[in-house]
Amino acid sequence: MAALNLGSTDSAVLDPATEPTKRRARFHTLAVGEVRQLTQDSVEVTFLVPEALQGEFDYDPGQHLALRATIGGRELRRSYSICRPHALGSVSVAIKRDLGGVFSSWANTELRAGDRLDVMSPQGTFTTALDTLDDKHIVGIAAGSGITPLMSLAHTVLERSETSRFTLVYTNRTALDVMFLDELADLKDRYPARLALHHVLSRQSRSSALLSGRIDEEKLRLMLASIIRPNAVDEWFLCGPFELVQLCRDTLESVDVEPGHIRFELFTTGEPTHAVGDTGRPVVVGIGDKTFEIEFTLDGESATVTTPVNAKESILNAALRVRPDVPFACAGGVCGTCRAKLVSGDVTMTENYALEPDELARGYVLTCQSHPTTDRVVVDYDV
């Protein structure tokens, strides 16, 4: 999920040359104000934010929340995108039930108004880096629940400037699967000349062949040659499953769209996570084992943990064994919650779907995916 300024509710855009402000990721217990059915398999969950926590839950459009709950005796964390423009006193996410998804199934069937959940302060950099929205054209391509961050982005882009434009290509299986169908129609009615809305249905015929069937490379190239002209687009936002996002990235770059103008966020990589609960997976250091030493700073306090070389343990997992408050959510390289700065030593990152090139250049790593390659590694979660 992908620099942003968290200091003010009026700062949805920023100068990309400035260093983004980073809020320390913390969980706060919030009450559920409403659970609203969106489709047969998705709900919108609205949390009530008390006045004392308003500053902690200011957010930029496109950011996400990590939720934590104990389900069936097991602690689970999942990240979901904020789906509404900023409003004092509440924050909303949409949760679509995944096949076999324990958390998403529980949220869709058991979660009720009045329940209390641990909700992390907003995170993520999947927001615009443009310093002004005037006369800018933003394009979003989303599949299924990938619409959730684009709802907030589209509202913000169109509301903040009278000369901005937003084009949305939104693909689903059938019309019954379209999340926020009424809200999108209302947004189109409010901004008929500045919002172009294209619903693509993969398993239901539409009057236009271009909007019927699965989006593949051929169909995407036809869209770029007809309804979307890449040379007239200032920024692209892609959100959905890995295959669609990668197809769009590759195709856009093949028609000379600068990679720096493309922002993307994934549902999931499909890879298993290796951090368990708040303690990490068990790792035992045996006598005589060759080890790495990991030092990390969190909330101004430093801690050191030793990890066996043959355990191939991530920095996050090792850190959790001595500090259960180390921030993480997906543990799959997607959400970016576990981001830290590499101060010394070297690591290899297995995956990275969250950090921007400028963050990598400044030395940031995803600790859930980072494995030491030198005897000693030092990271800082506070910078």
XYZ file of C-alpha atoms in Angstrom:
383
model
C 0.000 0.000 0.000
C 1.887 3.671 -1.291
C 4.646 10.187 0.738
C 2.086 11.996 2.749
C 1.544 14.683 5.323
C -0.451 13.633 8.361
C -0.349 16.940 10.183
C -3.650 18.447 9.050
C -6.988 17.326 7.699
C -6.556 19.922 4.940
C -3.298 18.437 3.661
C -4.379 15.731 1.272
C -1.740 16.896 -1.194
C 1.884 17.648 -0.567
C 5.063 18.753 -2.213
C 6.849 15.531 -3.159
C 10.181 17.226 -2.415
C 9.313 17.477 1.271
C 10.003 14.757 3.798
C 6.689 13.095 4.732
C 5.620 13.295 8.337
C 5.375 9.867 9.922
C 2.967 9.199 12.771
C 3.876 6.428 15.183
C 1.499 3.559 14.531
C -0.535 2.841 17.677
C -3.674 0.893 18.419
C -6.627 2.623 20.084
C -9.852 0.929 21.131
C -12.824 2.380 19.222
C -16.515 1.619 19.312
C -18.306 0.489 16.167
C -20.968 3.058 15.298
C -22.534 1.269 12.334
C -22.149 -1.823 10.179
C -23.792 -1.241 6.802
C -24.321 -3.916 4.179
C -22.814 -2.929 0.831
C -23.206 -6.139 -1.157
C -23.983 -9.717 -0.249
C -20.318 -10.210 0.645
C -19.178 -6.818 1.915
C -19.904 -4.343 4.687
C -18.927 -0.789 5.575
C -17.798 -0.478 9.195
C -17.858 2.980 10.785
C -15.878 3.582 13.966
C -16.636 6.407 16.383
C -13.612 8.583 17.118
C -13.794 10.447 20.445
C -12.682 14.070 20.545
C -9.536 13.184 22.507
C -8.350 10.976 19.607
C -9.243 13.246 16.678
C -5.584 14.089 16.057
C -4.649 10.419 16.018
C -7.230 9.680 13.325
C -6.665 12.553 10.915
C -5.952 10.953 7.564
C -5.181 11.592 3.941
C -7.368 10.015 1.225
C -6.123 6.572 0.275
C -4.754 5.631 3.695
C -5.760 2.497 5.581
C -6.480 1.246 9.093
C -5.141 -1.911 10.718
C -7.754 -3.694 12.840
C -6.968 -6.143 15.631
C -9.378 -8.672 17.120
C -9.262 -11.995 18.916
C -11.320 -14.522 16.961
C -11.593 -18.130 18.063
C -8.905 -17.557 20.660
C -6.421 -16.268 18.090
C -5.309 -12.687 17.635
C -5.694 -11.517 14.040
C -4.683 -8.261 12.350
C -5.924 -7.070 8.995
C -5.609 -3.788 7.086
C -8.558 -2.145 5.315
C -8.668 1.089 3.323
C -10.571 4.130 4.546
C -13.505 4.587 2.195
C -14.949 7.989 3.139
C -13.674 11.567 2.881
C -12.540 13.019 6.181
C -15.285 13.581 8.768
C -14.896 14.615 12.393
C -15.952 11.977 14.873
C -15.840 8.910 12.647
C -13.772 6.863 10.237
C -15.046 4.129 7.917
C -13.580 1.107 6.161
C -15.094 -1.449 3.810
C -14.522 -5.168 4.395
C -15.212 -7.706 1.675
C -15.463 -11.347 2.686
C -12.563 -13.374 1.300
C -12.917 -17.055 0.540
C -11.582 -18.730 3.680
C -10.846 -15.371 5.299
C -11.390 -15.697 9.053
C -11.317 -11.980 9.880
C -13.346 -10.800 6.896
C -15.974 -13.515 7.403
C -16.273 -12.618 11.095
C -16.631 -8.925 10.282
C -19.351 -9.627 7.727
C -21.398 -11.937 9.937
C -20.665 -11.159 13.587
C -19.547 -7.545 13.942
C -22.248 -5.254 15.315
C -22.714 -1.611 16.315
C -21.529 -1.173 19.890
C -18.692 -3.689 19.573
C -15.209 -2.392 20.383
C -12.126 -3.107 18.304
C -8.476 -2.127 18.420
C -7.876 0.256 15.510
C -4.439 1.522 14.515
C -3.925 5.169 13.615
C -4.119 5.693 9.818
C -1.106 4.605 7.807
C -0.057 4.301 4.170
C 1.183 6.428 1.308
C -1.389 5.530 -1.357
C -2.301 9.192 -1.768
C -1.579 11.937 -4.245
C 1.885 13.497 -4.334
C 0.747 16.412 -6.509
C 1.362 19.830 -4.976
C -1.873 21.155 -6.492
C -4.977 19.543 -7.958
C -5.900 22.455 -10.233
C -6.292 21.298 -13.855
C -4.994 17.839 -12.929
C -6.390 14.586 -14.296
C -6.259 11.567 -11.958
C -7.095 8.032 -13.108
C -8.009 5.139 -10.847
C -8.267 1.497 -11.907
C -9.800 -0.782 -9.290
C -11.176 -4.280 -8.933
C -13.684 -5.396 -6.297
C -12.843 -4.001 -2.874
C -9.981 -2.080 -4.476
C -12.569 0.682 -4.849
C -12.345 1.548 -1.133
C -9.292 3.874 -1.155
C -10.372 5.334 -4.501
C -13.716 6.422 -3.029
C -11.904 8.747 -0.641
C -9.437 9.851 -3.313
C -12.117 10.635 -5.895
C -14.159 12.668 -3.400
C -11.097 14.655 -2.357
C -9.742 15.328 -5.846
C -13.108 16.573 -7.106
C -13.966 18.602 -3.995
C -10.619 20.319 -3.532
C -10.413 21.882 -7.008
C -13.059 23.079 -9.456
C -10.795 22.282 -12.407
C -9.616 18.770 -11.475
C -10.832 15.615 -13.231
C -11.075 12.006 -12.102
C -11.520 8.940 -14.289
C -12.423 5.632 -12.648
C -12.327 2.216 -14.285
C -13.956 -0.213 -11.860
C -14.171 -3.931 -12.632
C -16.381 -6.523 -10.931
C -17.897 -9.868 -11.829
C -21.532 -8.684 -11.982
C -23.550 -5.584 -11.120
C -24.518 -7.200 -7.802
C -20.847 -7.237 -6.775
C -20.330 -3.490 -7.205
C -19.503 -1.882 -3.870
C -20.660 1.728 -3.299
C -22.839 1.603 -6.422
C -25.214 4.335 -5.196
C -22.408 6.512 -3.829
C -20.584 6.363 -7.166
C -23.771 7.308 -9.001
C -24.289 10.252 -6.614
C -20.708 11.375 -7.164
C -21.236 11.211 -10.926
C -24.421 13.315 -10.591
C -22.537 15.887 -8.507
C -19.620 16.176 -10.931
C -20.995 15.079 -14.325
C -18.371 16.919 -16.385
C -15.352 16.090 -14.245
C -15.926 12.449 -13.245
C -15.732 9.747 -15.896
C -17.031 6.456 -14.494
C -16.571 3.168 -16.369
C -17.992 -0.034 -14.865
C -16.441 -3.187 -16.349
C -18.258 -6.481 -15.667
C -16.317 -9.685 -16.281
C -19.264 -12.116 -16.054
C -22.124 -9.973 -17.270
C -22.561 -8.443 -20.710
C -22.821 -4.693 -21.108
C -23.825 -2.675 -24.150
C -20.163 -1.926 -24.864
C -17.773 -4.773 -25.580
C -15.003 -2.678 -24.055
C -16.797 -2.775 -20.704
C -17.658 -6.477 -20.851
C -15.347 -9.313 -19.877
C -12.118 -9.543 -17.954
C -9.539 -6.766 -18.254
C -6.564 -8.260 -20.067
C -3.719 -6.555 -21.901
C -5.667 -6.234 -25.144
C -8.673 -4.640 -23.447
C -6.484 -2.318 -21.382
C -4.627 -1.114 -24.483
C -7.967 -0.432 -26.179
C -9.009 1.655 -23.158
C -5.760 3.606 -23.316
C -6.374 4.281 -26.994
C -9.983 5.406 -26.553
C -11.464 6.359 -23.186
C -8.209 7.225 -21.372
C -5.343 9.064 -23.045
C -2.168 8.444 -21.015
C -0.486 11.683 -22.137
C -3.384 13.636 -20.559
C -3.107 11.915 -17.144
C -1.117 13.405 -14.260
C -1.301 10.513 -11.785
C -2.473 6.903 -11.763
C -3.861 4.870 -8.849
C -4.122 1.093 -9.164
C -5.777 -1.073 -6.518
C -6.738 -4.713 -6.678
C -5.273 -8.205 -6.897
C -1.618 -8.595 -7.812
C -2.257 -9.846 -11.353
C -4.379 -6.834 -12.357
C -2.112 -4.281 -10.700
C 0.985 -5.766 -12.331
C -0.733 -5.912 -15.734
C -1.644 -2.226 -15.461
C 1.838 -1.216 -14.291
C 3.562 -3.101 -17.100
C 1.162 -1.837 -19.773
C 1.351 1.784 -18.627
C 5.139 1.718 -18.566
C 5.122 0.200 -22.072
C 3.280 3.295 -23.353
C 5.871 5.574 -21.699
C 4.026 6.489 -18.494
C 6.658 7.449 -15.931
C 6.770 4.897 -13.061
C 6.876 7.797 -10.609
C 3.376 8.807 -11.750
C 1.942 5.356 -10.960
C 0.817 4.511 -7.425
C -0.474 1.090 -6.511
C -1.895 -0.873 -3.610
C -2.552 -4.596 -3.376
C -5.241 -6.633 -1.630
C -2.692 -9.258 -0.690
C 0.232 -11.056 -2.245
C -1.234 -14.448 -1.414
C 1.898 -15.289 0.544
C 1.626 -16.642 4.082
C 2.642 -14.401 6.948
C 5.254 -15.510 9.448
C 4.536 -13.325 12.470
C 2.100 -14.859 14.947
C 0.084 -12.644 17.295
C 2.081 -10.182 19.348
C 4.968 -12.543 20.111
C 6.344 -13.698 16.759
C 6.836 -17.319 15.783
C 8.923 -19.283 18.293
C 12.668 -19.270 17.640
C 15.215 -20.947 19.897
C 18.887 -19.966 19.961
C 20.922 -23.140 20.501
C 24.358 -23.401 22.056
C 26.978 -22.861 19.382
C 24.501 -21.493 16.827
C 25.873 -18.817 14.523
C 23.721 -15.720 15.138
C 22.867 -12.246 13.957
C 22.406 -9.408 16.435
C 19.480 -7.084 15.800
C 19.175 -3.758 17.599
C 16.073 -1.641 17.157
C 14.711 1.619 18.550
C 11.012 2.081 19.246
C 9.461 5.002 21.151
C 12.932 6.211 22.102
C 13.923 2.919 23.738
C 16.476 0.529 22.260
C 16.389 -3.245 22.523
C 18.622 -6.028 21.224
C 17.673 -9.527 20.171
C 19.770 -12.405 18.827
C 18.545 -14.610 16.006
C 20.065 -17.846 14.639
C 21.343 -17.580 11.083
C 19.678 -20.858 10.129
C 16.265 -19.651 11.386
C 16.029 -17.153 8.520
C 13.976 -14.983 10.862
C 12.673 -11.570 9.825
C 13.614 -8.504 11.824
C 9.955 -8.043 12.751
C 9.566 -11.543 14.107
C 12.762 -11.244 16.141
C 11.735 -7.837 17.500
C 8.309 -9.135 18.538
C 9.966 -11.705 20.760
C 11.234 -8.927 23.043
C 8.820 -6.025 22.304
C 5.203 -7.077 21.631
C 4.284 -3.461 20.768
C 6.383 -3.401 17.572
C 4.001 -2.140 14.855
C 2.821 -4.482 12.104
C -0.402 -5.457 10.385
C -0.227 -7.692 7.295
C 3.314 -9.087 7.747
C 3.275 -9.724 3.993
C 5.102 -6.687 2.618
C 1.897 -4.966 1.517
C 0.702 -2.466 4.138
C 3.966 -0.759 5.191
C 3.026 -0.564 8.882
C 6.301 -2.189 9.973
C 8.489 0.333 8.111
C 11.779 1.268 9.823
C 15.026 2.955 8.826
C 18.138 0.821 8.412
C 20.777 2.620 10.477
C 23.652 0.159 10.055
C 24.308 -3.281 8.650
C 22.711 -4.897 5.617
C 19.493 -6.806 4.988
C 17.703 -8.476 2.119
C 14.004 -7.830 1.588
C 11.991 -10.776 0.309
C 9.123 -8.639 -1.003
C 8.242 -4.960 -1.165
C 4.804 -3.788 -2.246
C 4.654 -0.772 0.096
C 7.778 1.378 -0.020
C 8.281 4.008 -2.690
C 11.650 4.310 -4.493
C 12.490 7.508 -2.576
C 11.876 5.711 0.731
C 14.193 2.892 -0.313
C 16.822 5.459 -1.316
C 16.595 7.004 2.165
C 17.255 3.632 3.780
C 13.784 2.491 4.816
C 12.933 -1.203 4.913
C 9.917 -3.363 5.672
C 10.966 -5.253 8.774
C 8.478 -8.075 8.118
C 10.369 -8.868 4.909
C 13.917 -7.927 5.975
C 16.502 -10.552 6.923
C 19.983 -9.698 8.257
C 22.991 -10.409 6.052
C 25.622 -8.898 8.375
C 26.550 -9.878 11.913
C 24.841 -6.815 13.363
C 21.877 -4.832 12.073
C 20.420 -1.667 13.583
C 16.974 -0.287 12.637
C 14.947 2.648 13.944
C 11.129 2.637 13.948
C 10.997 6.242 15.205
C 12.365 8.061 12.125
